[in-house]
PDB file of C-alpha atoms in Angstrom:
ATOM      1  CA  MET L   1       0.476  20.464   0.041  1.00 47.00           C
ATOM      2  CA  ARG L   2       2.896  23.360   0.298  1.00 42.00           C
ATOM      3  CA  TYR L   3       5.279  23.117   3.224  1.00 44.00           C
ATOM      4  CA  LEU L   4       6.789  25.847   5.325  1.00 43.00           C
ATOM      5  CA  ASN L   5      10.497  25.466   6.031  1.00 38.00           C
ATOM      6  CA  ILE L   6      10.415  22.175   7.932  1.00 38.00           C
ATOM      7  CA  LEU L   7      13.768  22.425   9.663  1.00 36.00           C
ATOM      8  CA  ALA L   8      13.371  26.016  10.811  1.00 35.00           C
ATOM      9  CA  LEU L   9       9.749  25.767  11.842  1.00 36.00           C
ATOM     10  CA  GLY L  10      10.219  22.315  13.345  1.00 40.00           C
ATOM     11  CA  ALA L  11      12.934  23.692  15.579  1.00 36.00           C
ATOM     12  CA  VAL L  12      10.683  26.539  16.702  1.00 36.00           C
ATOM     13  CA  ILE L  13       7.731  24.253  17.394  1.00 38.00           C
ATOM     14  CA  GLY L  14       9.927  21.853  19.366  1.00 42.00           C
ATOM     15  CA  LEU L  15      11.181  24.556  21.729  1.00 37.00           C
ATOM     16  CA  GLY L  16       9.660  25.310  25.119  1.00 39.00           C
ATOM     17  CA  ALA L  17       8.732  23.203  28.113  1.00 41.00           C
ATOM     18  CA  VAL L  18       8.237  19.495  27.563  1.00 44.00           C
ATOM     19  CA  PRO L  19       4.644  18.518  28.504  1.00 48.00           C
ATOM     20  CA  GLN L  20       4.728  16.534  31.738  1.00 47.00           C
ATOM     21  CA  ALA L  21       3.121  13.131  32.203  1.00 44.00           C
ATOM     22  CA  VAL L  22      -0.390  13.123  33.656  1.00 44.00           C
ATOM     23  CA  ALA L  23      -1.624   9.706  34.843  1.00 56.00           C
ATOM     24  CA  SER L  24      -1.114   7.148  32.073  1.00 78.00           C
ATOM     25  CA  SER L  25      -1.349   9.859  29.420  1.00 88.00           C
ATOM     26  CA  SER L  26       0.785  12.862  28.568  1.00 93.00           C
ATOM     27  CA  ALA L  27      -0.337  16.462  28.630  1.00 92.00           C
ATOM     28  CA  TRP L  28      -1.702  17.866  25.364  1.00 95.00           C
ATOM     29  CA  TYR L  29       0.768  19.680  23.129  1.00 96.00           C
ATOM     30  CA  SER L  30      -0.974  22.450  21.142  1.00 94.00           C
ATOM     31  CA  SER L  31      -0.029  23.687  17.665  1.00 92.00           C
ATOM     32  CA  GLU L  32      -1.699  25.907  15.094  1.00 90.00           C
ATOM     33  CA  GLY L  33      -3.670  23.043  13.542  1.00 93.00           C
ATOM     34  CA  GLY L  34      -4.732  21.212  16.693  1.00 94.00           C
ATOM     35  CA  LYS L  35      -3.161  19.324  19.543  1.00 96.00           C
ATOM     36  CA  VAL L  36      -1.513  15.960  20.206  1.00 97.00           C
ATOM     37  CA  ARG L  37      -0.937  13.746  23.235  1.00 96.00           C
ATOM     38  CA  LEU L  38       0.158  10.211  24.065  1.00 96.00           C
ATOM     39  CA  VAL L  39      -2.205   7.893  25.958  1.00 95.00           C
ATOM     40  CA  THR L  40      -1.497   4.396  27.276  1.00 94.00           C
ATOM     41  CA  SER L  41      -3.559   1.653  28.848  1.00 88.00           C
ATOM     42  CA  GLY L  42      -1.112   1.622  31.785  1.00 86.00           C
ATOM     43  CA  LYS L  43      -0.417  -2.044  32.460  1.00 83.00           C
ATOM     44  CA  PRO L  44       1.673  -4.180  30.090  1.00 88.00           C
ATOM     45  CA  ASP L  45       0.017  -7.287  28.691  1.00 88.00           C
ATOM     46  CA  GLU L  46       1.308 -10.855  29.114  1.00 85.00           C
ATOM     47  CA  ALA L  47       3.662 -10.395  26.162  1.00 88.00           C
ATOM     48  CA  GLY L  48       5.364  -7.422  27.808  1.00 87.00           C
ATOM     49  CA  LYS L  49       3.719  -4.796  25.595  1.00 93.00           C
ATOM     50  CA  ILE L  50       2.015  -1.560  26.574  1.00 94.00           C
ATOM     51  CA  HIS L  51      -0.748  -0.427  24.249  1.00 95.00           C
ATOM     52  CA  GLY L  52      -1.441   3.221  23.612  1.00 96.00           C
ATOM     53  CA  VAL L  53      -2.450   5.827  21.056  1.00 97.00           C
ATOM     54  CA  LEU L  54      -0.998   8.941  19.528  1.00 97.00           C
ATOM     55  CA  ASP L  55      -4.115  11.082  19.929  1.00 97.00           C
ATOM     56  CA  ILE L  56      -4.331  13.837  17.276  1.00 97.00           C
ATOM     57  CA  ALA L  57      -7.150  16.367  17.778  1.00 97.00           C
ATOM     58  CA  LEU L  58      -7.254  18.334  14.510  1.00 96.00           C
ATOM     59  CA  LYS L  59      -9.012  21.666  14.217  1.00 95.00           C
ATOM     60  CA  PRO L  60     -11.793  21.889  11.571  1.00 95.00           C
ATOM     61  CA  GLY L  61     -10.315  22.115   8.076  1.00 92.00           C
ATOM     62  CA  TRP L  62      -6.951  20.622   9.065  1.00 94.00           C
ATOM     63  CA  LYS L  63      -5.565  17.254   7.969  1.00 92.00           C
ATOM     64  CA  THR L  64      -2.735  14.883   8.800  1.00 94.00           C
ATOM     65  CA  TYR L  65      -1.030  12.003   7.031  1.00 93.00           C
ATOM     66  CA  TRP L  66      -1.201   8.206   6.776  1.00 94.00           C
ATOM     67  CA  ARG L  67       1.932   6.004   6.953  1.00 93.00           C
ATOM     68  CA  ASP L  68       2.666   6.966   3.315  1.00 89.00           C
ATOM     69  CA  PRO L  69       2.079  10.705   2.894  1.00 79.00           C
ATOM     70  CA  GLY L  70       2.761  10.989  -0.843  1.00 73.00           C
ATOM     71  CA  ASP L  71       5.645  12.831  -2.433  1.00 67.00           C
ATOM     72  CA  SER L  72       5.710  15.907  -0.181  1.00 67.00           C
ATOM     73  CA  GLY L  73       4.186  15.046   3.192  1.00 75.00           C
ATOM     74  CA  VAL L  74       5.428  14.033   6.616  1.00 80.00           C
ATOM     75  CA  PRO L  75       4.271  10.692   8.063  1.00 88.00           C
ATOM     76  CA  PRO L  76       3.755  10.470  11.842  1.00 93.00           C
ATOM     77  CA  GLN L  77       6.976   9.390  13.563  1.00 94.00           C
ATOM     78  CA  LEU L  78       7.925   8.379  17.106  1.00 94.00           C
ATOM     79  CA  ASP L  79      11.472   8.277  18.461  1.00 96.00           C
ATOM     80  CA  ILE L  80      11.553   6.455  21.825  1.00 95.00           C
ATOM     81  CA  SER L  81      15.352   6.384  22.260  1.00 95.00           C
ATOM     82  CA  ALA L  82      15.126   8.644  25.337  1.00 95.00           C
ATOM     83  CA  SER L  83      12.734   6.229  27.090  1.00 95.00           C
ATOM     84  CA  THR L  84      13.520   3.825  29.910  1.00 95.00           C
ATOM     85  CA  ASN L  85      12.921   0.087  29.441  1.00 95.00           C
ATOM     86  CA  ILE L  86      11.233   0.585  26.051  1.00 96.00           C
ATOM     87  CA  ALA L  87      12.750  -1.511  23.262  1.00 95.00           C
ATOM     88  CA  ASP L  88      10.404  -0.610  20.425  1.00 95.00           C
ATOM     89  CA  ALA L  89       7.350   1.480  19.530  1.00 96.00           C
ATOM     90  CA  ARG L  90       5.224   0.567  16.525  1.00 95.00           C
ATOM     91  CA  LEU L  91       2.493   2.798  15.085  1.00 96.00           C
ATOM     92  CA  SER L  92      -0.612   1.346  13.447  1.00 97.00           C
ATOM     93  CA  PHE L  93      -2.987   3.246  11.171  1.00 97.00           C
ATOM     94  CA  PRO L  94      -6.768   3.325  10.723  1.00 97.00           C
ATOM     95  CA  PRO L  95      -8.015   3.275   7.109  1.00 97.00           C
ATOM     96  CA  PRO L  96      -7.001   6.528   5.391  1.00 95.00           C
ATOM     97  CA  GLN L  97      -8.829   8.736   2.933  1.00 92.00           C
ATOM     98  CA  ARG L  98      -7.490   9.887  -0.425  1.00 89.00           C
ATOM     99  CA  HIS L  99      -6.980  13.629  -0.855  1.00 82.00           C
ATOM    100  CA  ASP L 100      -6.175  15.863  -3.821  1.00 75.00           C
ATOM    101  CA  ASP L 101      -5.419  19.431  -2.765  1.00 69.00           C
ATOM    102  CA  GLY L 102      -4.325  20.732  -6.165  1.00 69.00           C
ATOM    103  CA  TYR L 103      -0.631  20.365  -5.326  1.00 67.00           C
ATOM    104  CA  GLY L 104      -0.588  16.585  -5.146  1.00 68.00           C
ATOM    105  CA  LYS L 105      -2.474  13.451  -4.202  1.00 73.00           C
ATOM    106  CA  TRP L 106      -1.907  12.001  -0.752  1.00 81.00           C
ATOM    107  CA  SER L 107      -3.431   9.733   1.879  1.00 91.00           C
ATOM    108  CA  GLY L 108      -4.450  10.764   5.363  1.00 93.00           C
ATOM    109  CA  TYR L 109      -7.167  11.990   7.704  1.00 95.00           C
ATOM    110  CA  ASP L 110      -9.354  15.115   7.719  1.00 92.00           C
ATOM    111  CA  ARG L 111     -10.790  14.498  11.176  1.00 94.00           C
ATOM    112  CA  PRO L 112      -9.385  13.866  14.664  1.00 96.00           C
ATOM    113  CA  VAL L 113      -7.653  10.502  14.691  1.00 96.00           C
ATOM    114  CA  SER L 114      -6.063   8.198  17.280  1.00 97.00           C
ATOM    115  CA  LEU L 115      -3.145   6.159  15.936  1.00 97.00           C
ATOM    116  CA  PRO L 116      -2.583   2.980  17.979  1.00 97.00           C
ATOM    117  CA  VAL L 117       0.987   2.461  19.149  1.00 97.00           C
ATOM    118  CA  THR L 118       2.468  -0.649  20.738  1.00 96.00           C
ATOM    119  CA  PHE L 119       5.404  -0.245  23.109  1.00 96.00           C
ATOM    120  CA  THR L 120       7.553  -3.324  23.711  1.00 96.00           C
ATOM    121  CA  LEU L 121       9.305  -3.474  27.084  1.00 95.00           C
ATOM    122  CA  SER L 122      12.956  -4.472  27.248  1.00 94.00           C
ATOM    123  CA  SER L 123      12.348  -6.164  30.630  1.00 93.00           C
ATOM    124  CA  PRO L 124       8.641  -6.905  31.238  1.00 88.00           C
ATOM    125  CA  ASP L 125       9.093  -7.140  35.015  1.00 87.00           C
ATOM    126  CA  GLN L 126      10.747  -3.719  35.300  1.00 91.00           C
ATOM    127  CA  PRO L 127       9.119  -0.242  35.354  1.00 90.00           C
ATOM    128  CA  ALA L 128       9.096   1.796  32.153  1.00 92.00           C
ATOM    129  CA  THR L 129       9.000   5.485  31.325  1.00 93.00           C
ATOM    130  CA  ILE L 130       8.047   6.653  27.841  1.00 95.00           C
ATOM    131  CA  ASN L 131       9.745   9.760  26.450  1.00 95.00           C
ATOM    132  CA  ALA L 132       8.640   9.960  22.833  1.00 96.00           C
ATOM    133  CA  ASN L 133       9.892  12.573  20.396  1.00 96.00           C
ATOM    134  CA  VAL L 134       6.926  13.096  18.065  1.00 96.00           C
ATOM    135  CA  PHE L 135       7.109  14.456  14.532  1.00 95.00           C
ATOM    136  CA  LEU L 136       4.092  14.791  12.242  1.00 93.00           C
ATOM    137  CA  GLY L 137       2.642  17.114   9.626  1.00 92.00           C
ATOM    138  CA  VAL L 138      -0.689  18.923   9.866  1.00 92.00           C
ATOM    139  CA  CYS L 139      -2.148  20.778   6.920  1.00 89.00           C
ATOM    140  CA  GLU L 140      -4.719  23.406   6.038  1.00 88.00           C
ATOM    141  CA  THR L 141      -3.878  25.483   2.941  1.00 82.00           C
ATOM    142  CA  ILE L 142      -0.227  24.946   3.863  1.00 83.00           C
ATOM    143  CA  CYS L 143       1.385  22.222   5.945  1.00 85.00           C
ATOM    144  CA  ILE L 144       3.385  22.706   9.095  1.00 88.00           C
ATOM    145  CA  PRO L 145       5.460  20.147  11.007  1.00 90.00           C
ATOM    146  CA  VAL L 146       4.650  19.505  14.644  1.00 93.00           C
ATOM    147  CA  GLN L 147       7.584  18.423  16.788  1.00 94.00           C
ATOM    148  CA  THR L 148       7.577  17.851  20.537  1.00 95.00           C
ATOM    149  CA  ARG L 149       8.428  15.348  23.271  1.00 95.00           C
ATOM    150  CA  LEU L 150       5.557  13.599  25.056  1.00 96.00           C
ATOM    151  CA  SER L 151       6.266  11.858  28.368  1.00 94.00           C
ATOM    152  CA  VAL L 152       4.254   9.152  30.118  1.00 93.00           C
ATOM    153  CA  ASN L 153       4.775   7.073  33.239  1.00 92.00           C
ATOM    154  CA  PRO L 154       2.358   4.193  32.528  1.00 89.00           C
ATOM    155  CA  ALA L 155       2.576   2.829  36.087  1.00 86.00           C
ATOM    156  CA  SER L 156       1.456   6.123  37.644  1.00 86.00           C
ATOM    157  CA  ASP L 157      -2.222   5.334  36.990  1.00 82.00           C
ATOM    158  CA  PRO L 158      -2.412   1.778  35.625  1.00 82.00           C
ATOM    159  CA  ASP L 159      -6.170   1.387  36.148  1.00 81.00           C
ATOM    160  CA  ASN L 160      -7.356   4.556  34.430  1.00 86.00           C
ATOM    161  CA  ALA L 161     -10.606   3.422  32.801  1.00 89.00           C
ATOM    162  CA  THR L 162     -10.882   6.463  30.506  1.00 90.00           C
ATOM    163  CA  ASP L 163      -7.424   5.940  29.036  1.00 91.00           C
ATOM    164  CA  ALA L 164      -7.987   2.203  28.628  1.00 90.00           C
ATOM    165  CA  ALA L 165     -11.304   2.835  26.837  1.00 93.00           C
ATOM    166  CA  LEU L 166      -9.670   5.287  24.413  1.00 94.00           C
ATOM    167  CA  VAL L 167      -6.972   2.755  23.550  1.00 94.00           C
ATOM    168  CA  LYS L 168      -9.547  -0.017  23.080  1.00 94.00           C
ATOM    169  CA  THR L 169     -11.675   2.174  20.806  1.00 96.00           C
ATOM    170  CA  ALA L 170      -8.660   3.140  18.682  1.00 96.00           C
ATOM    171  CA  LEU L 171      -7.616  -0.495  18.252  1.00 96.00           C
ATOM    172  CA  ALA L 172     -11.133  -1.301  17.038  1.00 96.00           C
ATOM    173  CA  THR L 173     -10.723   1.176  14.140  1.00 96.00           C
ATOM    174  CA  LEU L 174      -7.804  -0.746  12.614  1.00 97.00           C
ATOM    175  CA  PRO L 175      -8.280  -2.746   9.411  1.00 98.00           C
ATOM    176  CA  SER L 176      -8.804  -6.477   9.732  1.00 97.00           C
ATOM    177  CA  PRO L 177      -6.289  -8.896   8.201  1.00 97.00           C
ATOM    178  CA  ALA L 178      -6.800  -9.421   4.471  1.00 97.00           C
ATOM    179  CA  ARG L 179      -8.575 -12.621   3.444  1.00 96.00           C
ATOM    180  CA  PRO L 180      -9.375 -14.361   0.125  1.00 94.00           C
ATOM    181  CA  ASP L 181     -12.752 -12.648  -0.357  1.00 95.00           C
ATOM    182  CA  PHE L 182     -11.485  -9.246   0.832  1.00 97.00           C
ATOM    183  CA  GLY L 183      -7.940  -8.494  -0.207  1.00 97.00           C
ATOM    184  CA  VAL L 184      -5.668  -8.177  -3.230  1.00 97.00           C
ATOM    185  CA  ARG L 185      -3.742 -10.447  -5.575  1.00 95.00           C
ATOM    186  CA  VAL L 186      -0.600  -9.270  -7.355  1.00 96.00           C
ATOM    187  CA  LEU L 187      -0.809  -9.488 -11.160  1.00 96.00           C
ATOM    188  CA  PRO L 188       2.093  -9.434 -13.609  1.00 93.00           C
ATOM    189  CA  GLY L 189       3.469  -5.920 -13.995  1.00 87.00           C
ATOM    190  CA  ASP L 190       6.784  -4.470 -15.043  1.00 90.00           C
ATOM    191  CA  HIS L 191       9.693  -2.583 -13.511  1.00 90.00           C
ATOM    192  CA  GLU L 192       7.660   0.626 -13.401  1.00 94.00           C
ATOM    193  CA  THR L 193       4.240  -0.583 -12.255  1.00 96.00           C
ATOM    194  CA  LEU L 194       2.624  -2.568  -9.454  1.00 97.00           C
ATOM    195  CA  VAL L 195      -0.647  -4.191 -10.555  1.00 97.00           C
ATOM    196  CA  VAL L 196      -3.119  -5.792  -8.143  1.00 97.00           C
ATOM    197  CA  GLU L 197      -6.539  -7.356  -8.509  1.00 97.00           C
ATOM    198  CA  ALA L 198      -8.869  -6.335  -5.669  1.00 97.00           C
ATOM    199  CA  HIS L 199     -11.569  -8.525  -4.122  1.00 95.00           C
ATOM    200  CA  SER L 200     -14.132  -6.970  -1.815  1.00 94.00           C
ATOM    201  CA  PRO L 201     -17.704  -7.502  -0.668  1.00 90.00           C
ATOM    202  CA  GLY L 202     -20.046  -4.585  -1.236  1.00 84.00           C
ATOM    203  CA  ASP L 203     -20.073  -1.861  -3.877  1.00 90.00           C
ATOM    204  CA  PRO L 204     -17.017  -2.096  -6.184  1.00 90.00           C
ATOM    205  CA  ASP L 205     -17.190   1.658  -6.816  1.00 91.00           C
ATOM    206  CA  SER L 206     -16.399   2.286  -3.140  1.00 93.00           C
ATOM    207  CA  VAL L 207     -13.204   0.238  -3.124  1.00 96.00           C
ATOM    208  CA  ASP L 208      -9.843   2.007  -2.831  1.00 96.00           C
ATOM    209  CA  PHE L 209      -6.290   0.665  -2.573  1.00 97.00           C
ATOM    210  CA  PHE L 210      -3.461   2.244  -0.563  1.00 96.00           C
ATOM    211  CA  ILE L 211       0.146   1.089  -0.745  1.00 95.00           C
ATOM    212  CA  ALA L 212       2.916   2.384   1.531  1.00 94.00           C
ATOM    213  CA  GLY L 213       6.233   3.238  -0.058  1.00 90.00           C
ATOM    214  CA  GLU L 214       9.009   2.070   2.249  1.00 87.00           C
ATOM    215  CA  ARG L 215      12.550   0.701   1.896  1.00 89.00           C
ATOM    216  CA  ASP L 216      13.249   3.366  -0.808  1.00 91.00           C
ATOM    217  CA  TYR L 217      10.105   2.607  -2.821  1.00 93.00           C
ATOM    218  CA  MET L 218       7.924   5.524  -3.897  1.00 92.00           C
ATOM    219  CA  PHE L 219       4.526   5.082  -5.527  1.00 93.00           C
ATOM    220  CA  GLY L 220       2.184   7.317  -7.467  1.00 90.00           C
ATOM    221  CA  ALA L 221      -1.602   7.400  -7.142  1.00 89.00           C
ATOM    222  CA  PRO L 222      -3.309   4.091  -8.094  1.00 93.00           C
ATOM    223  CA  ALA L 223      -5.387   4.046 -11.288  1.00 94.00           C
ATOM    224  CA  ARG L 224      -8.459   1.808 -11.241  1.00 95.00           C
ATOM    225  CA  SER L 225      -9.726  -0.235 -14.184  1.00 95.00           C
ATOM    226  CA  GLU L 226     -11.643  -3.428 -14.946  1.00 93.00           C
ATOM    227  CA  ARG L 227     -10.194  -6.599 -16.447  1.00 91.00           C
ATOM    228  CA  ASN L 228     -12.396  -9.578 -17.184  1.00 89.00           C
ATOM    229  CA  GLY L 229     -14.979  -8.309 -14.728  1.00 89.00           C
ATOM    230  CA  LYS L 230     -12.390  -7.837 -11.952  1.00 93.00           C
ATOM    231  CA  LEU L 231     -11.343  -4.588 -10.283  1.00 97.00           C
ATOM    232  CA  VAL L 232      -7.676  -3.797 -10.913  1.00 97.00           C
ATOM    233  CA  PHE L 233      -5.412  -1.081  -9.513  1.00 97.00           C
ATOM    234  CA  THR L 234      -2.277  -0.076 -11.427  1.00 97.00           C
ATOM    235  CA  VAL L 235       0.236   1.834  -9.314  1.00 96.00           C
ATOM    236  CA  PRO L 236       3.190   3.725 -10.850  1.00 95.00           C
ATOM    237  CA  ILE L 237       6.541   2.901  -9.212  1.00 95.00           C
ATOM    238  CA  LEU L 238       8.202   6.321  -9.115  1.00 93.00           C
ATOM    239  CA  ASP L 239      11.376   5.181  -7.363  1.00 93.00           C
ATOM    240  CA  ARG L 240      12.805   1.924  -6.101  1.00 94.00           C
ATOM    241  CA  PRO L 241      15.939   0.599  -4.379  1.00 95.00           C
ATOM    242  CA  SER L 242      18.863  -0.513  -6.501  1.00 93.00           C
ATOM    243  CA  ALA L 243      18.328  -4.071  -5.232  1.00 94.00           C
ATOM    244  CA  THR L 244      14.940  -5.604  -4.403  1.00 92.00           C
ATOM    245  CA  PRO L 245      14.705  -6.399  -0.660  1.00 93.00           C
ATOM    246  CA  THR L 246      14.480 -10.083   0.186  1.00 90.00           C
ATOM    247  CA  ASP L 247      12.831  -9.729   3.593  1.00 90.00           C
ATOM    248  CA  GLY L 248       9.485  -8.267   4.659  1.00 90.00           C
ATOM    249  CA  GLY L 249       7.090  -6.590   2.279  1.00 94.00           C
ATOM    250  CA  LEU L 250       5.021  -3.492   1.545  1.00 95.00           C
ATOM    251  CA  TYR L 251       2.020  -2.562   3.705  1.00 96.00           C
ATOM    252  CA  PHE L 252      -1.299  -2.095   1.942  1.00 97.00           C
ATOM    253  CA  THR L 253      -4.820  -1.193   2.981  1.00 98.00           C
ATOM    254  CA  LEU L 254      -7.950  -1.970   0.981  1.00 98.00           C
ATOM    255  CA  THR L 255     -11.117  -0.045   1.864  1.00 97.00           C
ATOM    256  CA  SER L 256     -14.777  -0.372   0.899  1.00 95.00           C
ATOM    257  CA  THR L 257     -18.248   0.265   2.266  1.00 93.00           C
ATOM    258  CA  GLU L 258     -17.877  -3.073   4.065  1.00 92.00           C
ATOM    259  CA  GLY L 259     -14.859  -1.957   6.080  1.00 95.00           C
ATOM    260  CA  ALA L 260     -11.110  -2.254   5.533  1.00 97.00           C
ATOM    261  CA  VAL L 261      -8.383  -4.897   5.503  1.00 98.00           C
ATOM    262  CA  ASP L 262      -4.620  -4.700   5.371  1.00 97.00           C
ATOM    263  CA  GLY L 263      -1.573  -6.875   4.896  1.00 97.00           C
ATOM    264  CA  GLN L 264       1.792  -7.052   3.159  1.00 96.00           C
ATOM    265  CA  LEU L 265       2.667  -7.518  -0.501  1.00 96.00           C
ATOM    266  CA  PRO L 266       5.956  -8.862  -1.912  1.00 94.00           C
ATOM    267  CA  PHE L 267       8.395  -6.202  -3.057  1.00 94.00           C
ATOM    268  CA  PRO L 268       7.876  -5.659  -6.798  1.00 92.00           C
TER     269      PRO L 268
END
């Protein structure tokens, strides 16, 4: 996708009045390609976490990105540093689709999508206010960045059934944890390739593999093949850190007609 000047346009889009909190959701923020808001379920759970969604209502023909947008996109981002009593905010992602727009191959969504987000309270017994600076890309023939602050006071309407239902529905769209009969196994590769064998119920032709480049890794589009009757994806490693990380791993999602699973792979 071709991008307009991100810094200049992002500054313009971010100007203006900050949408005020309405109940346990924010007001909608409108842009050329659609609108976005933040919704929460109101009450924290027993672990001191508030569940919510970044609700992205795309206009027809517009798209937005998965956690790994490819070599020229903008993944959805939340900065909660201006919040009160919020220690962390973690986005989760429904299964993406693969897109090729003629400028590059990337992963994302061509329909309205609700991205679950989990807010962790610093002190579970204290009130919290969420002030989230949101940054994401939306695309038609060109891509534009959307930048705004969305504010929510979860305690203002903690029993809002509509908001709670939206959050519950969004959580239900997430991939299940990978398992032996539906997941991937890393095969020997080299410094420039990640190779995985995919296992999935259902039609093998429907299976697709998505890997998120993080910690200075960058990946190209996976190429599918068959080895000894098994489905294999070979992924070019376009860039990598100077030293292989020793903690964590790389997020992946495997999709098929039978659903989707996700998990983490060791750093190659």
